[in-house]
Amino acid sequence: MQKSELPDPFEKARLEKGIGEMKDQNDPVKMILRHKDVRKTAHNYKTFQSGAIPGRIVVPSEVNIRKTRQIPFELDPPIHGLYRAIVEPWFKRPLQVDYTEKLTDQISELVEETLKKDKVEVIGEFALVLQSRALTLLLNIPYEEAETWISWGTHVFRSEDTALDADKANILYDYIDKEIDKAIENPGADLYSMLLASEVEGKKLTREEVKGVMVLTFAGGRDTIINAVTNAIAYLSEHQESLERFRKEPEIIGKAVEEMIRYFSPLTQMGRVVTEDTHVCEHAVKADTRVSLCWASANRDDAVFENPNEIVLDRKINPHVGFGFSHHNCLGATHARQIMKVLLQTLADKIKSIEVFDYKENIEDLDEFKRKVGYDYINVKFNRLTN
Amino acid sequence: MAKITFITSDDETIVVEGTSGSVMELAVEHNVKGIDGDCGGVCSCATCHVHVKPEDMTKTGPASEIETDMLELDDNADEYSRLCCQIEISDAIDGVELTVAK
Ligand code: HEM
Ligand code: FES
């Protein structure tokens, strides 16, 4: 097996039963594994709700570590749509030319810094740095702020010892509280100020709602981007020819990004709470229990994808659900796609090859399944392209 | 060469011409409102959903299975729906009228 491979642990269960089971803190989860069932369930918000008590749709559950409702994530239609409409145009800003230019400058500079080093730990010294700096663009706040987020380390919510660490979550909550205070006192052109000035049905967003959006923006866009970036670097270290191909056929980069999101599936799954006794894929599920939409499994479903366990850089038809599906599809996807496109382009322009020294895989423990989602650390060296 | 008419949700009519590539790419190039083409045309985002004028369906052809699977769950979809990243520009579609879906 190649080092950069992400095996599909769900195949057997997906074919045989279509579901998997997780115990998760005495609030069990039936994991939905087939592409068709995942899409259908994601669409059916009435029977499979997001607006349960805060933290319950996350697997592992965050019910015991937070009270703040994440918005628009933990709301259901039609209310969901009202809040989503406020933030949607803001989250499309990455399509603007000057946003892409700034992102390109940031990533270019980081790759240059990295080229100077004999050894770089990709998670902490590259992916986290890239993600944090890019987030200043999304929030439209000064670049220097990234230093604070980088200093938090990779796991704001999750620490290595305990799956869910309330202390770490508090760092983020306290920080966001302070930033909201600042924006109230001194409104600017940043996301906090935009939210504070927004209204839903004629009423200003409450402070708690603003916080709910900001927590989600920080939390949803952190591990996901870090995993996507790190897995891309690991893949390219074993596929120097792909860098060559991006140089010759830059037009495939967009497709390559979609394919990497499918294959890496940086977010493994997301839950829903069942509102009435029903069935998923012929298995009975009871009201007030949980199911999960397993994006990572759906993305390897051979009923939909040919050669699902291979990265086909120019895969033409790729209806993956790596960014979710239907009402709650990823708001940060525009930003994430832009980061990945610029990253692949910049690496192709500057890098000949990437050497890997040593690494430790990050394996998610999903009871019945163990899924590699990325790395705990991976030490590499970038070698410059010279012509 | 194909002339294509887009009607946006603000009832704006945009007429553009193209020779190759997909209808989605042409629309994005001309900033047709409501066609975002987020996934770049690989059929994973549905931000390129249009309704083909019924009499133009013979020119564009019907939606493929991948498209109908995607659109099946979209409340605004109908029998004239297409994901326009899956419509190739050629002389064959000259003159079609597409209404951008909500
Ligand atoms: C490669 C990176 C990313 C992946 C794979 C990813 C994946 C996902 C998925 C699968 C969902 C659907 C959740 C559900 O249905 O319950 C989602 C929702 C969401 N994501 Fe992302 N995400 C990524 C990056 C980001 C970034 C960078 C941000 C923001 C900074 C972000 C913000 C959100 C938000 C706000 C939602 C909720 C949308 C809603 O409920 O309407 N994501 N993401
Ligand atoms: S552009 Fe994404 S489905 Fe057509």
mmCIF file with all atom_site columns, C-alpha atoms and ligand atoms in Angstrom, chain B residues 24 37-48 83 85, ligand 2:
data_model
loop_
_atom_site.group_PDB
_atom_site.id
_atom_site.type_symbol
_atom_site.label_atom_id
_atom_site.label_alt_id
_atom_site.label_comp_id
_atom_site.label_asym_id
_atom_site.label_entity_id
_atom_site.label_seq_id
_atom_site.pdbx_PDB_ins_code
_atom_site.Cartn_x
_atom_site.Cartn_y
_atom_site.Cartn_z
_atom_site.occupancy
_atom_site.B_iso_or_equiv
_atom_site.pdbx_formal_charge
_atom_site.auth_seq_id
_atom_site.auth_comp_id
_atom_site.auth_asym_id
_atom_site.auth_atom_id
_atom_site.pdbx_PDB_model_num
ATOM   1  C  CA  . MET B 1 24 ? -22.149 26.435 -17.821 1.00 0.00 ? 24 MET B CA  1
ATOM   2  C  CA  . GLY B 1 37 ? -20.751 26.447 -11.635 1.00 0.00 ? 37 GLY B CA  1
ATOM   3  C  CA  . ASP B 1 38 ? -19.161 25.829 -8.235  1.00 0.00 ? 38 ASP B CA  1
ATOM   4  C  CA  . CYS B 1 39 ? -17.836 22.343 -8.993  1.00 0.00 ? 39 CYS B CA  1
ATOM   5  C  CA  . GLY B 1 40 ? -16.405 23.313 -12.357 1.00 0.00 ? 40 GLY B CA  1
ATOM   6  C  CA  . GLY B 1 41 ? -18.759 21.026 -14.253 1.00 0.00 ? 41 GLY B CA  1
ATOM   7  C  CA  . VAL B 1 42 ? -18.326 17.569 -12.707 1.00 0.00 ? 42 VAL B CA  1
ATOM   8  C  CA  . CYS B 1 43 ? -21.979 17.232 -11.649 1.00 0.00 ? 43 CYS B CA  1
ATOM   9  C  CA  . SER B 1 44 ? -21.575 17.574 -7.904  1.00 0.00 ? 44 SER B CA  1
ATOM   10 C  CA  . CYS B 1 45 ? -23.026 21.002 -7.079  1.00 0.00 ? 45 CYS B CA  1
ATOM   11 C  CA  . ALA B 1 46 ? -26.225 21.673 -9.073  1.00 0.00 ? 46 ALA B CA  1
ATOM   12 C  CA  . THR B 1 47 ? -25.434 25.417 -9.186  1.00 0.00 ? 47 THR B CA  1
ATOM   13 C  CA  . CYS B 1 48 ? -25.865 25.297 -12.972 1.00 0.00 ? 48 CYS B CA  1
ATOM   14 C  CA  . LEU B 1 83 ? -27.520 20.815 -15.360 1.00 0.00 ? 83 LEU B CA  1
ATOM   15 C  CA  . CYS B 1 85 ? -22.458 21.922 -17.344 1.00 0.00 ? 85 CYS B CA  1
HETATM 16 S  S1  . FES C 2 .  ? -21.380 23.034 -12.436 1.00 0.00 ? 2  FES C S1  1
HETATM 17 FE FE1 . FES C 2 .  ? -21.602 21.765 -10.687 1.00 0.00 ? 2  FES C FE1 1
HETATM 18 S  S2  . FES C 2 .  ? -23.192 20.453 -11.324 1.00 0.00 ? 2  FES C S2  1
HETATM 19 FE FE2 . FES C 2 .  ? -22.932 21.698 -13.072 1.00 0.00 ? 2  FES C FE2 1
#
